[in-house]
Coordinates of C-alpha atoms in Angstrom, one line a residue:
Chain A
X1 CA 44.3 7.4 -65.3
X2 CA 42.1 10.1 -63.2
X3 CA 40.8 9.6 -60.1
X4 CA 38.5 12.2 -58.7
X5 CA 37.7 12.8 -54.9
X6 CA 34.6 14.0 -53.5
X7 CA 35.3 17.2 -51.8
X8 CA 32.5 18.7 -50.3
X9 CA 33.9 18.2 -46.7
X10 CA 36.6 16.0 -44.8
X11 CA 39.7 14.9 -45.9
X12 CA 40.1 14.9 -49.4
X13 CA 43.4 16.5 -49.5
X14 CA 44.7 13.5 -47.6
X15 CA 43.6 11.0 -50.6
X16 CA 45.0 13.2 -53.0
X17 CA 48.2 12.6 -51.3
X18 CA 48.1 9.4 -51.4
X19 CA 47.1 9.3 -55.3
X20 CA 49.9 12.0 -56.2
X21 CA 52.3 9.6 -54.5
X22 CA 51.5 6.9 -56.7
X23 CA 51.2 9.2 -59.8
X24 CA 47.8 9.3 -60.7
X25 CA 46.3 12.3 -62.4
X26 CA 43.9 13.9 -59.3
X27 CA 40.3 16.8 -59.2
X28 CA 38.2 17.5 -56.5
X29 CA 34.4 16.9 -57.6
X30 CA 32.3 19.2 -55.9
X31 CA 29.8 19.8 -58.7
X32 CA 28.5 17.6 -61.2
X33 CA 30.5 18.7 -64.0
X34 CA 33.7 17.8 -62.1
X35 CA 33.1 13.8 -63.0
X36 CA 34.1 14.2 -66.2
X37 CA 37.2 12.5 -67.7
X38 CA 37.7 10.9 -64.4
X39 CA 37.9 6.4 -63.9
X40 CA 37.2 6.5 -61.1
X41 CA 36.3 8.5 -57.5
X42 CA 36.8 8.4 -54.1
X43 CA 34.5 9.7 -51.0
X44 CA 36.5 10.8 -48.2
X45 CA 36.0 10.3 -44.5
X46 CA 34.5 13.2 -42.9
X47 CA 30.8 13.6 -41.6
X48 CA 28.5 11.8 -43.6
X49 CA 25.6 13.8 -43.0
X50 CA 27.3 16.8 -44.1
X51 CA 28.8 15.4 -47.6
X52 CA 24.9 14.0 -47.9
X53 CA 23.7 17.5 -47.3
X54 CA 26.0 19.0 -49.8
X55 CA 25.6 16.5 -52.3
X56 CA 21.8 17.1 -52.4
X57 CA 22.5 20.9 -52.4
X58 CA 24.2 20.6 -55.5
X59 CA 22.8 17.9 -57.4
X60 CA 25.3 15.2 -57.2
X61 CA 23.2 12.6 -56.0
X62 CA 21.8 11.3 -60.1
X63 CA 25.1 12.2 -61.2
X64 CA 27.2 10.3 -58.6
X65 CA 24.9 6.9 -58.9
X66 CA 25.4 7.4 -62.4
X67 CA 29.0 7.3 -62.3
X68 CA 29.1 4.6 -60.2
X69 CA 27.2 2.0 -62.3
X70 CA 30.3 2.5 -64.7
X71 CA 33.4 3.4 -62.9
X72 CA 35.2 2.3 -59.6
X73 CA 34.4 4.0 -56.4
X74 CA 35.6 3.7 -53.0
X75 CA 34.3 4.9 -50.0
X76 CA 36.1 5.4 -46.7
X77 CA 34.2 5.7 -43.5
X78 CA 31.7 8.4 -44.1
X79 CA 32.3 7.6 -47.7
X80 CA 31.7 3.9 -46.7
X81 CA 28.3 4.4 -44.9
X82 CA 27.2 7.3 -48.1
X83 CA 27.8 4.2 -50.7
X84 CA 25.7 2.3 -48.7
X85 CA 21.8 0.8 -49.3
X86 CA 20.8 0.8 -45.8
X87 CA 22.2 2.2 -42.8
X88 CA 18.8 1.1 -40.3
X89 CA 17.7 5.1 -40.0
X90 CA 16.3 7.4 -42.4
X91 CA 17.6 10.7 -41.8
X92 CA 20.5 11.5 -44.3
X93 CA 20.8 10.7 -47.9
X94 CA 22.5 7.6 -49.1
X95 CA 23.6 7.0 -52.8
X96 CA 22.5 3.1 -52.7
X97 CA 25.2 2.0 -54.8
X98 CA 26.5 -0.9 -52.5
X99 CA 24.4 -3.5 -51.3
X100 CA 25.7 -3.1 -47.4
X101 CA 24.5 -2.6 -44.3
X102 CA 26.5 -0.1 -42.8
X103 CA 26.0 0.6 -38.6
X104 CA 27.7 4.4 -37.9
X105 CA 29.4 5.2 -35.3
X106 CA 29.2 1.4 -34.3
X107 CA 32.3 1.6 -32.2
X108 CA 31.5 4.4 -29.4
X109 CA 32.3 7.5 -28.8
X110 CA 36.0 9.2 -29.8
X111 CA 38.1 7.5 -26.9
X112 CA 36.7 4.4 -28.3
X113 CA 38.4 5.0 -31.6
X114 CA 41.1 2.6 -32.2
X115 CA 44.3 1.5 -34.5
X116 CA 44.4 -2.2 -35.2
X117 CA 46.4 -4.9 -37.8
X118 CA 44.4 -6.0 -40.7
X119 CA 45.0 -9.7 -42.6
X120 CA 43.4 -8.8 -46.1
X121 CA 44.1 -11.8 -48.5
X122 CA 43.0 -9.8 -51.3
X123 CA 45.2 -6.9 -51.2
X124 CA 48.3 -8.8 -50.5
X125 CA 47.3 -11.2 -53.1
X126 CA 47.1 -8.0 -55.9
X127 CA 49.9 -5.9 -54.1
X128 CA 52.3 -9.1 -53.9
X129 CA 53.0 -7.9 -49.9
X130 CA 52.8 -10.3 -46.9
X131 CA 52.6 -7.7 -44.0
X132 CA 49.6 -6.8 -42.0
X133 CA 47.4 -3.6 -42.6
X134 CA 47.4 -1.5 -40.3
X135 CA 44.1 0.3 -40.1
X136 CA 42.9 3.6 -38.7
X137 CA 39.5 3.2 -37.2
X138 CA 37.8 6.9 -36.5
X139 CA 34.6 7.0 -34.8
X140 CA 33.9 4.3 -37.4
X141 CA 30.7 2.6 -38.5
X142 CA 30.3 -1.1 -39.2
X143 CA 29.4 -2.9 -42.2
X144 CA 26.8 -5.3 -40.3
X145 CA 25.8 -7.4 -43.3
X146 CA 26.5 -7.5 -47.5
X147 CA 24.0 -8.9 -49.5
X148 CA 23.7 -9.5 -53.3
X149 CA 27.3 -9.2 -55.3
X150 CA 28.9 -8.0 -52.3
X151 CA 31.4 -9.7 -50.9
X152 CA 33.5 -9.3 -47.6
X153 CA 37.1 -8.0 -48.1
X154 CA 37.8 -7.8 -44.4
X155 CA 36.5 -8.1 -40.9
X156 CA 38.2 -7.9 -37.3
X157 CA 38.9 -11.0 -35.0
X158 CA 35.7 -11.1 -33.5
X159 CA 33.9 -11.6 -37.4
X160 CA 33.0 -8.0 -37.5
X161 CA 32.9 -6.3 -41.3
X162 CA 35.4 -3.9 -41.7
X163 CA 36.0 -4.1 -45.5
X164 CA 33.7 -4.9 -48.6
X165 CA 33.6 -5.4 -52.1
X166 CA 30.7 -5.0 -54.3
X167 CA 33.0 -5.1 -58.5
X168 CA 34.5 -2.3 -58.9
X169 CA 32.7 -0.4 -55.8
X170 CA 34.7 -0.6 -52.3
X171 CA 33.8 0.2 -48.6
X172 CA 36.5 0.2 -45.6
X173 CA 35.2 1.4 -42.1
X174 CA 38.9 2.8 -41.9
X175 CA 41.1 5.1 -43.3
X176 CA 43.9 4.2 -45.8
X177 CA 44.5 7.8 -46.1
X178 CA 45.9 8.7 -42.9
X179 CA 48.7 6.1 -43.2
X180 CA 51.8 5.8 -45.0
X181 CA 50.9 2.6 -46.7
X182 CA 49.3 3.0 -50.1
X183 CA 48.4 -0.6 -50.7
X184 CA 45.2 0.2 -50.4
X185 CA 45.0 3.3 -53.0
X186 CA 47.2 0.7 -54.9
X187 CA 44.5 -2.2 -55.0
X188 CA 41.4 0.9 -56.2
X189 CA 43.4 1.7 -58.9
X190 CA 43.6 -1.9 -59.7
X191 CA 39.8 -1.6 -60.1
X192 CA 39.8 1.8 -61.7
X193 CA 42.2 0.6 -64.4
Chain B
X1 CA 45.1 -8.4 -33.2
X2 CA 46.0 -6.4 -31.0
X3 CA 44.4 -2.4 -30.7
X4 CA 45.0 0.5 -29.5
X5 CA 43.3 3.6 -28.8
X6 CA 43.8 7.4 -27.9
X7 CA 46.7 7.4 -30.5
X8 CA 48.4 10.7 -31.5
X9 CA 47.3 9.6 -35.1
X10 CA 43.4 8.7 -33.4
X11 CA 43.7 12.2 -32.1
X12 CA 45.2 14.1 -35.2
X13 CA 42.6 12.3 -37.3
X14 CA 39.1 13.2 -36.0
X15 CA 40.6 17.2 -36.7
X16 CA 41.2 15.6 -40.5
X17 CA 37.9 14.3 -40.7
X18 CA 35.9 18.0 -39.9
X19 CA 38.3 19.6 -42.7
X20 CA 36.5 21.3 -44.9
X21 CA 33.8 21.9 -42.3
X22 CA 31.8 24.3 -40.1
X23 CA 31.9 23.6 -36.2
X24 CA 29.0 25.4 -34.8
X25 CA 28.4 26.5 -31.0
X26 CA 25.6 25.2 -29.7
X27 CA 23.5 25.9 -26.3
X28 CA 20.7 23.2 -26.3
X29 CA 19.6 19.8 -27.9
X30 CA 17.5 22.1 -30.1
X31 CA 20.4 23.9 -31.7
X32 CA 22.6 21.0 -32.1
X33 CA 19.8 19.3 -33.9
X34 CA 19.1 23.1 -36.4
X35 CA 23.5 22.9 -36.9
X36 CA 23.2 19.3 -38.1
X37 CA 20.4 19.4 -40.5
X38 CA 22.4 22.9 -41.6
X39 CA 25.5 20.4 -42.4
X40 CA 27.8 21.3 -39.6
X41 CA 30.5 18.7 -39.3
X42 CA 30.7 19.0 -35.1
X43 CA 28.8 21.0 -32.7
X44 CA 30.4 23.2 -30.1
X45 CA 28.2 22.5 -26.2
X46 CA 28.6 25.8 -24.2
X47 CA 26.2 26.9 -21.7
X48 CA 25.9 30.6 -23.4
X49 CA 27.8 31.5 -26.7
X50 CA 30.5 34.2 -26.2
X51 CA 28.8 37.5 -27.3
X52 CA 26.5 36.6 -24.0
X53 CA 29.8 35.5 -22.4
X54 CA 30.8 38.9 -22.8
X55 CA 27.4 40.4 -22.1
X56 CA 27.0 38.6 -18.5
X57 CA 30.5 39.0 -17.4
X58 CA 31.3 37.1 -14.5
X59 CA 33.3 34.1 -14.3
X60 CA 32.5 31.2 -17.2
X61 CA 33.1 28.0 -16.4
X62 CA 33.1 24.3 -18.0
X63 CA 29.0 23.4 -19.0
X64 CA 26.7 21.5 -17.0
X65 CA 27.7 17.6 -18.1
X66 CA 23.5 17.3 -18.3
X67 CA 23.1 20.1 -20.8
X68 CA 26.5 18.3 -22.7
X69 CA 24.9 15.2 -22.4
X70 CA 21.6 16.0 -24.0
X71 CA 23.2 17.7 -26.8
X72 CA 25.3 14.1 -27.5
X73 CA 22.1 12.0 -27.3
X74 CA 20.5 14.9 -30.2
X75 CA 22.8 14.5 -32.9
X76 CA 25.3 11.8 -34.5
X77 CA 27.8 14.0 -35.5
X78 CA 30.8 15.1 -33.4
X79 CA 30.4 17.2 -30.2
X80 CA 32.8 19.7 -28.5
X81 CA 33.1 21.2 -25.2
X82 CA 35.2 24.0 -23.8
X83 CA 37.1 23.8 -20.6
X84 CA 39.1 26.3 -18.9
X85 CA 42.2 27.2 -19.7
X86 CA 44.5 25.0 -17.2
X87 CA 41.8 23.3 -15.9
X88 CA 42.6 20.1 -16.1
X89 CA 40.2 18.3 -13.9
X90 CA 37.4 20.2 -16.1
X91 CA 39.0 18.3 -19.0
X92 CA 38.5 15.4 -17.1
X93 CA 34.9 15.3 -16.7
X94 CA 34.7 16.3 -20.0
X95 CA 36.6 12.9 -21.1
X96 CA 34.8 11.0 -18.6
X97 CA 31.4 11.9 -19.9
X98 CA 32.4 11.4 -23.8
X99 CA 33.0 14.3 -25.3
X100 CA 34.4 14.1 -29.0
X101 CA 37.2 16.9 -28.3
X102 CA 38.0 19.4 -25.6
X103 CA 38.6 22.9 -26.2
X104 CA 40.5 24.6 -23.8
X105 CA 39.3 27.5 -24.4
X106 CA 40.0 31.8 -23.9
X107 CA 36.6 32.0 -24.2
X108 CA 36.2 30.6 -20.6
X109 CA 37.6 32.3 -17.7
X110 CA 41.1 30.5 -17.4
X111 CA 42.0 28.4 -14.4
X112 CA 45.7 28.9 -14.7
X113 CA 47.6 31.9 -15.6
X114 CA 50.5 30.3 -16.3
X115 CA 50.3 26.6 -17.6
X116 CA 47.6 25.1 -20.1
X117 CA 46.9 21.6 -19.6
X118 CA 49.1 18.5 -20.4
X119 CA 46.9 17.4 -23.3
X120 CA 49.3 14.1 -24.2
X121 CA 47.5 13.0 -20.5
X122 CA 44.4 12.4 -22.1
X123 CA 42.9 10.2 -24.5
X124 CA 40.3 12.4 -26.1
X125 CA 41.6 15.0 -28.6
X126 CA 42.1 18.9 -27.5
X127 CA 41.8 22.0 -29.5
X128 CA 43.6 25.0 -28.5
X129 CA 43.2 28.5 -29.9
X130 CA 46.7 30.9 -31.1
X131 CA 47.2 34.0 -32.3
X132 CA 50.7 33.2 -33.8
X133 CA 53.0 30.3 -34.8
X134 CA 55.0 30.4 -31.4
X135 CA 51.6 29.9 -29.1
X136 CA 50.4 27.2 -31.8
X137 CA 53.1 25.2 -31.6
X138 CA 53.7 25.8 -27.4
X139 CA 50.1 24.2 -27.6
X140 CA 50.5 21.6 -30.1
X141 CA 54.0 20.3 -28.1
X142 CA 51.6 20.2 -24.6
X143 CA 49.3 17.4 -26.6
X144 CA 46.7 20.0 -28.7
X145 CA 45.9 17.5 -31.6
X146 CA 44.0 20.6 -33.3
X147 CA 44.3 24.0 -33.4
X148 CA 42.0 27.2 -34.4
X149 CA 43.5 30.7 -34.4
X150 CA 41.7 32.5 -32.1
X151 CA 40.2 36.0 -33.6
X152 CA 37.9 37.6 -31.3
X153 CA 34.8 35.7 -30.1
X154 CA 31.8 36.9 -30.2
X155 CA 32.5 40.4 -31.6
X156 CA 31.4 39.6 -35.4
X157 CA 34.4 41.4 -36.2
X158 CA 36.5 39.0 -38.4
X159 CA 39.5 41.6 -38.2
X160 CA 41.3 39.9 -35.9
X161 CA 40.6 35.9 -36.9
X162 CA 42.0 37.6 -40.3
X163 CA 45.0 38.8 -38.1
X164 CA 45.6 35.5 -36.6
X165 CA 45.3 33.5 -39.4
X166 CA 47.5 35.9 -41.3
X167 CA 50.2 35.7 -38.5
X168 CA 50.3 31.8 -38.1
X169 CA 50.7 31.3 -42.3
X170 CA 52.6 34.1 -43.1
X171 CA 55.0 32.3 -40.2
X172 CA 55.4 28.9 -42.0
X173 CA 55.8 30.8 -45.6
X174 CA 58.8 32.6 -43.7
X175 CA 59.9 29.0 -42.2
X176 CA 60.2 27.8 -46.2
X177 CA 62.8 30.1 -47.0
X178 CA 64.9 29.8 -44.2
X179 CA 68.3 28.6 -43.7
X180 CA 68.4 25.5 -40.9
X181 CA 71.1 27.3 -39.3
X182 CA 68.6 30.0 -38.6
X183 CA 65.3 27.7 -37.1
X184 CA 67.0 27.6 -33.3
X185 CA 66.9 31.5 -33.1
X186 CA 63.3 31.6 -34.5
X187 CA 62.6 28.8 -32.3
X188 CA 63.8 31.1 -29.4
X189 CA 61.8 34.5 -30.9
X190 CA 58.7 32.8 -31.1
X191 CA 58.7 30.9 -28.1
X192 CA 58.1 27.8 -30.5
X193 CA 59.3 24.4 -29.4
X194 CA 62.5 23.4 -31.7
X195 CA 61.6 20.1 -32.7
X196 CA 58.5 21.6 -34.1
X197 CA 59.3 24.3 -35.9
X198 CA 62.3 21.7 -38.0
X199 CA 58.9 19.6 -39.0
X200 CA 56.7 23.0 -40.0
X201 CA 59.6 23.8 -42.6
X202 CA 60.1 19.9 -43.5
X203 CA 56.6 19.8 -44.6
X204 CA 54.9 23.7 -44.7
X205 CA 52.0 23.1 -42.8
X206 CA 50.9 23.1 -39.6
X207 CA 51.8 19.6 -37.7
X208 CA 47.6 19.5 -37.2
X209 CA 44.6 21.0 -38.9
X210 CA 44.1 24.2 -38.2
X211 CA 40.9 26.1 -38.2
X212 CA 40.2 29.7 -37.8
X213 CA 37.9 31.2 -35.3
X214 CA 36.4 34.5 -33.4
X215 CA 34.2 36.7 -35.2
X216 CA 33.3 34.8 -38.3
X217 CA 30.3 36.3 -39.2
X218 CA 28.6 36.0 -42.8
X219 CA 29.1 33.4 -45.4
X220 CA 31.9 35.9 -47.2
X221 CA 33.9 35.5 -43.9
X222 CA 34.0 32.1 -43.8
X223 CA 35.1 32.0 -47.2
X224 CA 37.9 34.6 -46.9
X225 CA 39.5 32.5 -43.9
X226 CA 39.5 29.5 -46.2
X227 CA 40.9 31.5 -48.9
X228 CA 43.8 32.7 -46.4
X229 CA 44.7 28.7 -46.0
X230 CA 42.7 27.6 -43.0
X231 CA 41.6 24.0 -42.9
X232 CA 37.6 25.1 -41.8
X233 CA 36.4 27.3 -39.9
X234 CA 34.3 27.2 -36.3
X235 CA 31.3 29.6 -36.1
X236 CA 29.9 30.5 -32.5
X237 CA 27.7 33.7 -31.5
X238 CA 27.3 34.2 -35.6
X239 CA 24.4 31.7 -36.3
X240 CA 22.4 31.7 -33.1
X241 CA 22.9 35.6 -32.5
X242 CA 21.3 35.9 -36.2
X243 CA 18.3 36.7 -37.7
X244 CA 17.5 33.2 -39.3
X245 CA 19.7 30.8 -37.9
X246 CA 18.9 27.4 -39.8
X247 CA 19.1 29.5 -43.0
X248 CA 22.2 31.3 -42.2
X249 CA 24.5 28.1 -41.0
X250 CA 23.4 26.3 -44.3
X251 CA 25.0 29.0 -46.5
X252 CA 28.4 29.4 -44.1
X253 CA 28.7 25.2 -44.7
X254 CA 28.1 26.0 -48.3
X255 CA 30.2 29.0 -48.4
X256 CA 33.3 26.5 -47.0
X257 CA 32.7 23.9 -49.7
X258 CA 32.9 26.2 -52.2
X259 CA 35.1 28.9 -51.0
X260 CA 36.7 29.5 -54.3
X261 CA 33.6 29.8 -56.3
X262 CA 31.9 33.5 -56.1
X263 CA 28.6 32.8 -57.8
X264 CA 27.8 30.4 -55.7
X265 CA 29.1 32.4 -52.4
X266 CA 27.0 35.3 -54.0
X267 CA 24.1 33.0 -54.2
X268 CA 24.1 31.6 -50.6
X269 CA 24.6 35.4 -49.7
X270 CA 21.2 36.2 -50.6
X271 CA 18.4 37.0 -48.2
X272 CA 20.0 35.6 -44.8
X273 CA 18.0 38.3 -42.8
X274 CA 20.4 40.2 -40.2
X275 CA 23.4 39.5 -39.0
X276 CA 24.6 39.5 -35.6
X277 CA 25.1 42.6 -33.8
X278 CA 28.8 43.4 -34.4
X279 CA 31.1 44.7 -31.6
X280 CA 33.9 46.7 -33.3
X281 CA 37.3 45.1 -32.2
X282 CA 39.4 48.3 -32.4
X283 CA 37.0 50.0 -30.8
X284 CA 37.3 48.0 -27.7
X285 CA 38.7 48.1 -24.6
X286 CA 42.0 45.9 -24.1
X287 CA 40.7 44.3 -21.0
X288 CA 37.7 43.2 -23.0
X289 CA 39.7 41.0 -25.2
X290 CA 39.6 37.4 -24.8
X291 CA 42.6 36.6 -27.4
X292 CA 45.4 37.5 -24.9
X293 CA 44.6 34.8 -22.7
X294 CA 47.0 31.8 -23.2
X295 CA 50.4 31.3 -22.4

């Protein structure tokens, strides 16, 4: 098992972490060639106009859409929103692979950004836990709507979409990364595999 | 469920986000909108960029909230201001009209010659500038949730951001082979909080990102400070004080993503048109520096 992770910009080195922990072979994919050999990849957060930038740059964008019509990837926050079809503005480069509809920076402004506990079904079902998630929310878009395959993983109290699932492709408006808990990491290698 | 926001972890993790980034100074909506579509992962407000800082002399203050404001409504990405240092109610106009994260900055004419601000007062993120481990973690133990070594702004003279960021890393490769028998005494040399100085050997990092800054020039610049171990790099008088701005921050964000890969710094290298107008550091005047202020 190799899991790749996008690193044109943001944290990266953060999901790496998190995969070494668990034992999973890691690269950094910053040019096309870097996706091979790997099951699966993940975008980082960082500035999603940036990564889009840098992905056009260096002709990523084929290759990327490619790779994910065959092998598990999972976006967090910028990653989230890049994944996505439509994100109501058309200013930055998306790779389309998720059929979402991703709102950024949906929550305000920095002060706004906010740590909250998470009930996800799903990911206690596969990780056999019973306690919360606790989720990192940083200047974090929204997933306003999933259409076609995709299918809500998680979403706050007030019914707002924090979490999809689309297969083996995966969006979360937070950031699994920052925490100690690898559940998450846990449940996209469960799809990578 | 209940939330909560202005977390150490909130403020620690915007920094994480704009790793592997370029944070840009910017003087109007206009710029803002030329460092965005360049890739920059956060924009830098300031009323003038520091080689004019330097140029008008005078006392520099906090930016006109208006001018802040304008820039925030021009791009989506993440946007900075710079207060002075110990000016704390600066800081909190700064919060109060939305700012991303405060820098409290040498740039600016400092408020207080003897105290920076209480940072852990605040619920929006600061970034403070060092030139060694002791001031970095002095600023990270008064609530600094990023820090950039400081270099010399608006020189285009990378000598001393090379200086810095030699200083602070060379420090926590020194911390790995010490005894902890010997981390109160450095603890004491440096001027370094002790409780922070036991976590910079537990892990061998910095306890947030850190960036490097002041005189980052060229695309081969930016690159070298990544090399040297710097999480990203901010660029201030070096894009706008340029030749062919739009061109030249494209090929500094390009240079940071691919620090390690010399074909492909030589190839953003290529035709940027001229550089800033360099001010030699060791050529200056002390009183002229701006990297001795903070305390």
């Amino acid at each position: 098992m190799k899991i790749g992770v996008l690193a044109l910009q943001g944290d990266f080195a953060e999901h790496i972490s998190m995969l070494k922990k668990l034992g999973v072979s890691t690269a950094e994919v910053r040019l096309p060639k870097h996706l091979d050999g790997l099951d699966g990849l993940i975008i980082p957060g960082g500035e999603s106009t940036t990564i889009g930038k840098l992905a056009v740059a260096y002709d990523l964008m084929q290759p990327l859409k490619q790779f994910g019509q065959r092998h598990a990837v999972w976006g967090t926050c910028a990653g989230a929103i890049f994944l996505s079809k439509d994100i109501s503005r058309n200013d930055q480069p998306l790779l389309g692979l998720m059929d979402i509809k991703v709102q950024r920076n949906a929550f305000g402004r920095q002060v706004d950004s906010f740590e909250t506990d998470l009930e996800i079904d799903e990911l206690m079902r596969v990780t056999g836990t019973e306690h919360p998630y606790h989720a990192v929310f940083i200047r974090a878009p929204l997933i306003e709507s999933v259409h076609g395959n995709a299918k809500i993983l998680s979403a706050l109290d007030d019914g707002r979409i924090v979490a999809a699932q689309e297969g083996h492709l995966l969006a979360t408006s937070f950031h699994p990364e920052l925490t100690s808990d690898t559940r998450f990491h846990e449940y996209f290698i469960s799809l990578a595999s | 469920m209940e939330s909560k926001t202005g977390t150490w972890i909130e403020k620690k993790g915007l920094a994480q986000m704009l790793k592997g980034g370029v944070i840009m100074d910017v003087v109007n909506a206009e710029q803002a909108k030329i460092a965005e579509d360049a890739g920059a992962c956060a924009v830098m407000a300031l009323e003038r960029v520091p080689a004019d800082i330097r140029a008008d002399g005078g006392v520099a203050r906090m930016s006109d909230p208006d001018m802040i404001l304008k820039i925030i409504d021009a791009v989506s990405i993440p946007v900075m201001a710079k207060c002075r240092i110990g000016h704390f109610v600066e800081a909190q106009i700064l919060e109060a009209i939305g700012v991303d994260y405060i820098d409290e900055s040498e740039v600016l004419t400092p408020a207080d010659e003897e105290h920076h601000i209480l940072k852990h007062n605040f619920k929006v993120p600061f970034v403070c500038g060092c030139r060694n481990i002791g001031e970095a973690l002095r600023r990270i133990g008064e609530g600094a949730a990023m820090i950039r070594t400081k270099g010399e702004a608006g020189t285009g003279d990378v000598v001393e951001a090379v200086r810095h960021a030699r200083t602070v890393i060379g420090a926590i490769r020194q911390l790995q082979t010490m005894g902890d028998e010997e981390l109160m005494t450095f603890a004491k040399n440096n001027g370094a909080p002790y409780e922070l100085v036991k976590e910079v050997k537990l892990t061998g990092r910095m306890p947030v990102v850190n960036f490097a800054a002041g005189g980052v020039a060229t695309p081969a610049d930016a690159a070298l400070m990544m090399q040297l171990g710097v999480d990203g790099v901010f660029v201030g008088s070096g894009i706008f004080k340029s030749g062919d701005p739009a061109r030249r921050a494209a090929a500094i964000v390009k240079a940071v993503t691919h620090y390690q890969d010399a074909s492909i710094l030589a190839e953003v290298s290529k035709n940027l048109g001229e550089a800033m107008v360099g001010r030699n550091v060791s050529q200056m005047p002390e009183g002229e520096k701006l990297a001795g202020r903070g305390w």
